[in-house]
PDB file of C-alpha atoms in Angstrom:
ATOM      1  CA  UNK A   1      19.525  34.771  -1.026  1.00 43.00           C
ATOM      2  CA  UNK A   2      21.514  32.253  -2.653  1.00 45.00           C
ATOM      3  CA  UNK A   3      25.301  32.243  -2.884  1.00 44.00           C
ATOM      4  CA  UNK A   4      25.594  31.213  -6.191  1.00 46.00           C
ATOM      5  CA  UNK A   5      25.137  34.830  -7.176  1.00 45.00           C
ATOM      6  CA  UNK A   6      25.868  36.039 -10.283  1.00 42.00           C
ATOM      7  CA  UNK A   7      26.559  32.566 -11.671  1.00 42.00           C
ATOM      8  CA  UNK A   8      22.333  31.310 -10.988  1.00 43.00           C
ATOM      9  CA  UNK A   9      20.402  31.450 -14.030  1.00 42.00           C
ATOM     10  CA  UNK A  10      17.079  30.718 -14.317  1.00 45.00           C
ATOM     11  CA  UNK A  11      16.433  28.290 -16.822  1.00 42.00           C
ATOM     12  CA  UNK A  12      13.150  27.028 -16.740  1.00 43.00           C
ATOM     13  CA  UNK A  13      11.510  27.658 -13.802  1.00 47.00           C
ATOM     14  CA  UNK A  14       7.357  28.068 -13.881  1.00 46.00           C
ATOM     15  CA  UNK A  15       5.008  29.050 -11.200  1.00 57.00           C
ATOM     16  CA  UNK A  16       3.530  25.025 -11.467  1.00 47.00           C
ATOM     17  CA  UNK A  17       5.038  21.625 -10.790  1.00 40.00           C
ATOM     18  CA  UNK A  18       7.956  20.796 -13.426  1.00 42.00           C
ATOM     19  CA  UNK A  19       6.190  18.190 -16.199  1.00 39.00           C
ATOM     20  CA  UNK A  20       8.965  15.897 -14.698  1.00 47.00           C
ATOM     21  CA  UNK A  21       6.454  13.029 -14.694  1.00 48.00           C
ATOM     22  CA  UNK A  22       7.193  13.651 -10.709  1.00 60.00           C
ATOM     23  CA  UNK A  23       4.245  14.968  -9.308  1.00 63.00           C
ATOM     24  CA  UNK A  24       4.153  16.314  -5.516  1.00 76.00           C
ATOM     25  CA  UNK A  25       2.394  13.312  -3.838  1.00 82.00           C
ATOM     26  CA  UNK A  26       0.681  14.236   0.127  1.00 92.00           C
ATOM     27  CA  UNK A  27      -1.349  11.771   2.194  1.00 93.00           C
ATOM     28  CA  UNK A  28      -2.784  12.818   5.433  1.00 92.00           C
ATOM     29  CA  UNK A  29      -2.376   9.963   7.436  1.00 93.00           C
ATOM     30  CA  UNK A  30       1.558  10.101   7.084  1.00 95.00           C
ATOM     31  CA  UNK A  31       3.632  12.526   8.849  1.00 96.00           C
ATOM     32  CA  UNK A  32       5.515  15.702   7.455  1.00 98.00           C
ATOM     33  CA  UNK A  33       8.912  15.797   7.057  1.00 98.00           C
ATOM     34  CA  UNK A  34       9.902  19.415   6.188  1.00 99.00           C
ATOM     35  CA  UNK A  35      13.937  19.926   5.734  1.00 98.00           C
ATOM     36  CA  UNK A  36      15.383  23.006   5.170  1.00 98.00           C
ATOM     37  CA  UNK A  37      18.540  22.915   3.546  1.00 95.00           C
ATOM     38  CA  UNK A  38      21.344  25.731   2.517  1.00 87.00           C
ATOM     39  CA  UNK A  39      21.887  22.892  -0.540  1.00 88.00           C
ATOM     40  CA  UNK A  40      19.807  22.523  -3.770  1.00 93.00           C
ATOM     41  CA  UNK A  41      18.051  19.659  -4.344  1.00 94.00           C
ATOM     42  CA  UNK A  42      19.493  18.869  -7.892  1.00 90.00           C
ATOM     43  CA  UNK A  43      22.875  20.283  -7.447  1.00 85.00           C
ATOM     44  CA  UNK A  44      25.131  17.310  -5.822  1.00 84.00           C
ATOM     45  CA  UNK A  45      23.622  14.109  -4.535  1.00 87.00           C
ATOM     46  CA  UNK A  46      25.281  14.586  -1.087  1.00 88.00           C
ATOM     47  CA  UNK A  47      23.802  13.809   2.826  1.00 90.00           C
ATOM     48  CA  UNK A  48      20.402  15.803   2.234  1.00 94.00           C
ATOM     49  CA  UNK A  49      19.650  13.844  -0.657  1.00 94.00           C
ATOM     50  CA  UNK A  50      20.613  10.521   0.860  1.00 94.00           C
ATOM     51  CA  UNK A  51      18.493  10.917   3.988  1.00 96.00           C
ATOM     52  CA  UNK A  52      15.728  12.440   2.698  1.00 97.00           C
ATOM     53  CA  UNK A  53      15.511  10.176  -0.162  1.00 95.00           C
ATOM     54  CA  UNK A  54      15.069   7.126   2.567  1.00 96.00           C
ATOM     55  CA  UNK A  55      12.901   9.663   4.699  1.00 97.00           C
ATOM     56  CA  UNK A  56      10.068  10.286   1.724  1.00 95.00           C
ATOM     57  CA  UNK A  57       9.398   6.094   2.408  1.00 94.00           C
ATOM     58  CA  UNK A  58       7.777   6.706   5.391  1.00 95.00           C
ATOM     59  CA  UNK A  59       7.404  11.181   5.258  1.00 96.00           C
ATOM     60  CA  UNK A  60       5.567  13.560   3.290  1.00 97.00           C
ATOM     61  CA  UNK A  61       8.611  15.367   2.572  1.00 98.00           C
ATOM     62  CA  UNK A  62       8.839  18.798   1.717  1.00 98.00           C
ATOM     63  CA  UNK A  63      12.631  19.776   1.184  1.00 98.00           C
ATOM     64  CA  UNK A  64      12.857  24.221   1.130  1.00 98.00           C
ATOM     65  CA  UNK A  65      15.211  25.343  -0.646  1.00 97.00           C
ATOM     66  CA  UNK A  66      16.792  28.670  -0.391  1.00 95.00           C
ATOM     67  CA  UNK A  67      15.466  32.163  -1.978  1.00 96.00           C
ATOM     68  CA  UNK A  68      15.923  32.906  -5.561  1.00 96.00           C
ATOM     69  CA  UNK A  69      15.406  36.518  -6.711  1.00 95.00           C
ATOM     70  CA  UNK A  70      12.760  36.805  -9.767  1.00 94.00           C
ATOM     71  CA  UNK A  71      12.032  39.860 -11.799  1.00 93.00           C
ATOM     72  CA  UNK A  72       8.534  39.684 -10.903  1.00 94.00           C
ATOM     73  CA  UNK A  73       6.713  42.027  -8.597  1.00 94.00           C
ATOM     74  CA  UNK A  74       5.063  39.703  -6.067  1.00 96.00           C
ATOM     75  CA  UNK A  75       6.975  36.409  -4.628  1.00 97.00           C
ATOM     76  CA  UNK A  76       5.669  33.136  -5.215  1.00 97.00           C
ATOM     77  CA  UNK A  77       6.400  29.564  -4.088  1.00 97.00           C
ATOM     78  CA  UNK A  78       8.132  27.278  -6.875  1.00 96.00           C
ATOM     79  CA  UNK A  79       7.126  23.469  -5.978  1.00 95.00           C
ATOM     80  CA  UNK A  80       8.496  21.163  -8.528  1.00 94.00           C
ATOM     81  CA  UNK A  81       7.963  17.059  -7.499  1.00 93.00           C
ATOM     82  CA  UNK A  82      11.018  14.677  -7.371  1.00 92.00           C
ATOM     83  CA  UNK A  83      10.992  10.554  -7.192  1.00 88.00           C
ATOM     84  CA  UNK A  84       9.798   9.313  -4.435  1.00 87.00           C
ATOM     85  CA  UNK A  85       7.000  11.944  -4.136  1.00 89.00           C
ATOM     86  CA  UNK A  86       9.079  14.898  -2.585  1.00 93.00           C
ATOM     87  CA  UNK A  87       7.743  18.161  -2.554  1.00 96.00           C
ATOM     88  CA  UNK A  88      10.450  20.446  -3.658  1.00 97.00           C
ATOM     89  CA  UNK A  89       9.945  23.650  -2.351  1.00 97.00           C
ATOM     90  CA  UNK A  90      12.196  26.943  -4.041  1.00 97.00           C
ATOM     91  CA  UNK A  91      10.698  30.860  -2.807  1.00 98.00           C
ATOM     92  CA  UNK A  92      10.812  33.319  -5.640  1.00 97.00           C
ATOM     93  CA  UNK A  93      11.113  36.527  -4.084  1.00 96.00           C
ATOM     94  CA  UNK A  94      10.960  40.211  -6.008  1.00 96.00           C
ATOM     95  CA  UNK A  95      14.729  41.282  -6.900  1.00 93.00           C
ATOM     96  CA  UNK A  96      16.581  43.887  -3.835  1.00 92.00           C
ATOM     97  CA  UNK A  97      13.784  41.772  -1.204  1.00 95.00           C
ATOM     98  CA  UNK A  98      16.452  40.977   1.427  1.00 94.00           C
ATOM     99  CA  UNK A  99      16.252  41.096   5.667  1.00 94.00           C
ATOM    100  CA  UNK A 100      13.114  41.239   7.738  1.00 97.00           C
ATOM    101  CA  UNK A 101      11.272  41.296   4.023  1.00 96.00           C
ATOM    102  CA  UNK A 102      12.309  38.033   2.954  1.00 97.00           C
ATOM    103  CA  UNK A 103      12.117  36.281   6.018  1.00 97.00           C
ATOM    104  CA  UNK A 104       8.689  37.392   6.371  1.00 98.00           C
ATOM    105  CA  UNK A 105       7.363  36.528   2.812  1.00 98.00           C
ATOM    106  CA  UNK A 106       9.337  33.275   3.708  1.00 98.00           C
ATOM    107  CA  UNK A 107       7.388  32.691   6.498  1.00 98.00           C
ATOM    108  CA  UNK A 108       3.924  33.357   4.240  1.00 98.00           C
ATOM    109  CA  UNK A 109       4.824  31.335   1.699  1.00 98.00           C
ATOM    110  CA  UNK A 110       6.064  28.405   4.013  1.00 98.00           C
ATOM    111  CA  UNK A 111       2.332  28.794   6.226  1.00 98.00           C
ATOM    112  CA  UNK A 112       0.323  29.037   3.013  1.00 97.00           C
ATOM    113  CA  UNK A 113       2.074  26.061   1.738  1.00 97.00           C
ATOM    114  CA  UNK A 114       1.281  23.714   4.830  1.00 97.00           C
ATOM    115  CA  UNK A 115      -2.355  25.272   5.199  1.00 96.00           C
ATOM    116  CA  UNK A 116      -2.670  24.343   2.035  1.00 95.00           C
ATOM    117  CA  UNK A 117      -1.543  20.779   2.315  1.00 95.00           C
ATOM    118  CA  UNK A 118      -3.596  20.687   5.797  1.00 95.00           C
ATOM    119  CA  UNK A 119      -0.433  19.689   7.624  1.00 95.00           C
ATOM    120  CA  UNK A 120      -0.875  18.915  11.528  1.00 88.00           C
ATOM    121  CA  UNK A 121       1.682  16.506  12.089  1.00 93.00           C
ATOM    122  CA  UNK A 122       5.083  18.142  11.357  1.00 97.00           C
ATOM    123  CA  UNK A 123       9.065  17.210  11.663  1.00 98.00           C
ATOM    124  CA  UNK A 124      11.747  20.005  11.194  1.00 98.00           C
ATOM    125  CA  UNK A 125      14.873  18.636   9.581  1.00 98.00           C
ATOM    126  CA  UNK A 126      17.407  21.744   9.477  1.00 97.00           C
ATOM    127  CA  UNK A 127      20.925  22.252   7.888  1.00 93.00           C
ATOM    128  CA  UNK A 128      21.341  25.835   8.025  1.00 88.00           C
ATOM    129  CA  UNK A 129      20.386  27.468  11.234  1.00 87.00           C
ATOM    130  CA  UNK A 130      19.317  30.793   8.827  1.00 88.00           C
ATOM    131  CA  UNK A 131      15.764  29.430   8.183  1.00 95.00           C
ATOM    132  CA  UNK A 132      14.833  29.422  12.165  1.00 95.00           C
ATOM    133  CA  UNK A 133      14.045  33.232  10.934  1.00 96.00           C
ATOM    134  CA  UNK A 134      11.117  32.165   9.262  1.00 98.00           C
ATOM    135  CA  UNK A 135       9.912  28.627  11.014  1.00 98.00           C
ATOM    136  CA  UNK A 136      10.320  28.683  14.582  1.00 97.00           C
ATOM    137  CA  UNK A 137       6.990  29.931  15.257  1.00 98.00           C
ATOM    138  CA  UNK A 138       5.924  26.473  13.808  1.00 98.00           C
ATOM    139  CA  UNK A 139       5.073  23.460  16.534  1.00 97.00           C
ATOM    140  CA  UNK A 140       6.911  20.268  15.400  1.00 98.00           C
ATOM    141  CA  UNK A 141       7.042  17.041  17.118  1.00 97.00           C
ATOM    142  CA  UNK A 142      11.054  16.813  16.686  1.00 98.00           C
ATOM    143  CA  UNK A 143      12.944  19.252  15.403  1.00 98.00           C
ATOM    144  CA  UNK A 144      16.473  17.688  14.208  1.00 97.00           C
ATOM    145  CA  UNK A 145      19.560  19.738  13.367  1.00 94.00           C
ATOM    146  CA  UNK A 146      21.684  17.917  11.398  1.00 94.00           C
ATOM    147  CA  UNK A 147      25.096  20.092  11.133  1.00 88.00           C
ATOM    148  CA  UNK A 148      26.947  18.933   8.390  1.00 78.00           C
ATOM    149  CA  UNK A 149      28.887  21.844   7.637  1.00 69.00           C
ATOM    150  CA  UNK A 150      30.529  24.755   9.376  1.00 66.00           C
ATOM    151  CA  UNK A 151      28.222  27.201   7.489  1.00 56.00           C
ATOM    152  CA  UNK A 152      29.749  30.413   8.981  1.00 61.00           C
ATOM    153  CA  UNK A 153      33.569  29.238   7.813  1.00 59.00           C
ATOM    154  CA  UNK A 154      32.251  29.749   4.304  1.00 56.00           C
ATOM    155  CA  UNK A 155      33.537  32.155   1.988  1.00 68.00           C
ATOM    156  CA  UNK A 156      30.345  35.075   1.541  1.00 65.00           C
ATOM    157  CA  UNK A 157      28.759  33.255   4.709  1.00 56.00           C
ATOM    158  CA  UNK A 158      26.237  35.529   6.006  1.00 60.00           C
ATOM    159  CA  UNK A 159      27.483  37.657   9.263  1.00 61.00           C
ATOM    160  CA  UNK A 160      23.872  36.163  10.643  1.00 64.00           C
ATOM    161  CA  UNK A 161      25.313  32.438  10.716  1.00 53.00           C
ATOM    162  CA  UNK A 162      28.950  34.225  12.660  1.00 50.00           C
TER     163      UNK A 162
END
C-alpha cells in the first residue's frame, strides 16, 4: 500500500478518466512502455516524470502507480490521462487487502488492463523491485531497472524490499 498513510486523502478520484482534457491515447503500431514506479505521478516532477515524459514521444506509456485502499468492496483500476497521452494507471483495492491478495488483484487488474488495450509489444520500466510480485509472469522485450533510490533504507520500507 502506499506510504503516505494516514496523510492520503482521496479527493476526487472516479472509476473513469479525470475530465483533465487528457485523455488516455493507445495506437497499436507503437510499442508499450509500462513503468512501475514507488512515486506518484503528480506528486514531484522528479526522474520518472522526466524520462517518461520523453518516453510517451515514441511509447504507449502506461505509468502504475502504487495501491490505494478504497472503501469499496471490489478493487478497480483508476486510469486518469496526462499530456503527452500517458496512461496513468492507480489500483483501488478493498480496505485490510494486503499480501498474496493484493498482489494477485494487482496482477488482474494489470492483465485486464493490457488485454484490454490488446498489448503484444511490451517494455518494463521498474523503480521499485516490489511490483515483480505481480508482473514477472509478463514477456517483455527489455525489461529496465532503473534504481534511483535505496528503497529498503527508507523509513516504513517494507521488510520485502530488505
Amino acid at each position: 500500500m502506499s506510504w503516505a498513510g494516514q496523510f492520503h486523502y482521496d479527493i476526487g478520484n472516479t472509476r473513469r478518466a479525470v475530465a483533465s482534457g487528457n485523455t488516455p491515447q493507445f495506437d497499436p503500431s507503437r510499442p508499450t512502455l509500462l513503468c512501475l514506479s514507488h512515486l506518484r505521478w503528480s506528486f514531484v516532477y522528479q526522474r520518472p516524470q522526466h524520462l517518461m515524459s520523453r518516453f510517451a514521444r515514441d511509447f504507449n506509456l502506461l505509468f502504475w502507480e502504487e495501491p490505494i485502499a478504497c472503501d469499496e468492496p471490489e478493487p478497480w483500476l483508476q486510469v486518469r490521462g496526462e499530456a503527452g497521452g500517458l496512461h496513468v494507471l492507480v489500483p483501488r483495492l478493498p480496505a485490510g487487502c494486503e499480501g498474496e491478495a493484493a498482489v494477485q488483484i494487482q496482477r488482474q487488474l494489470l492483465d485486464g488492463y493490457l488485454a484490454e488495450l490488446g498489448v503484444d509489444d511490451l517494455v518494463l520500466w521498474y523503480y521499485t523491485p516490489m511490483s515483480q510480485s505481480f508482473s514477472a509472469h509478463l514477456h517483455p522485450r527489455v525489461i529496465v531497472y532503473d534504481c534511483m533510490d535505496e528503497l529498503s533504507a527508507f523509513r516504513g520500507a517494507p521488510p520485502e524490499l530488505v
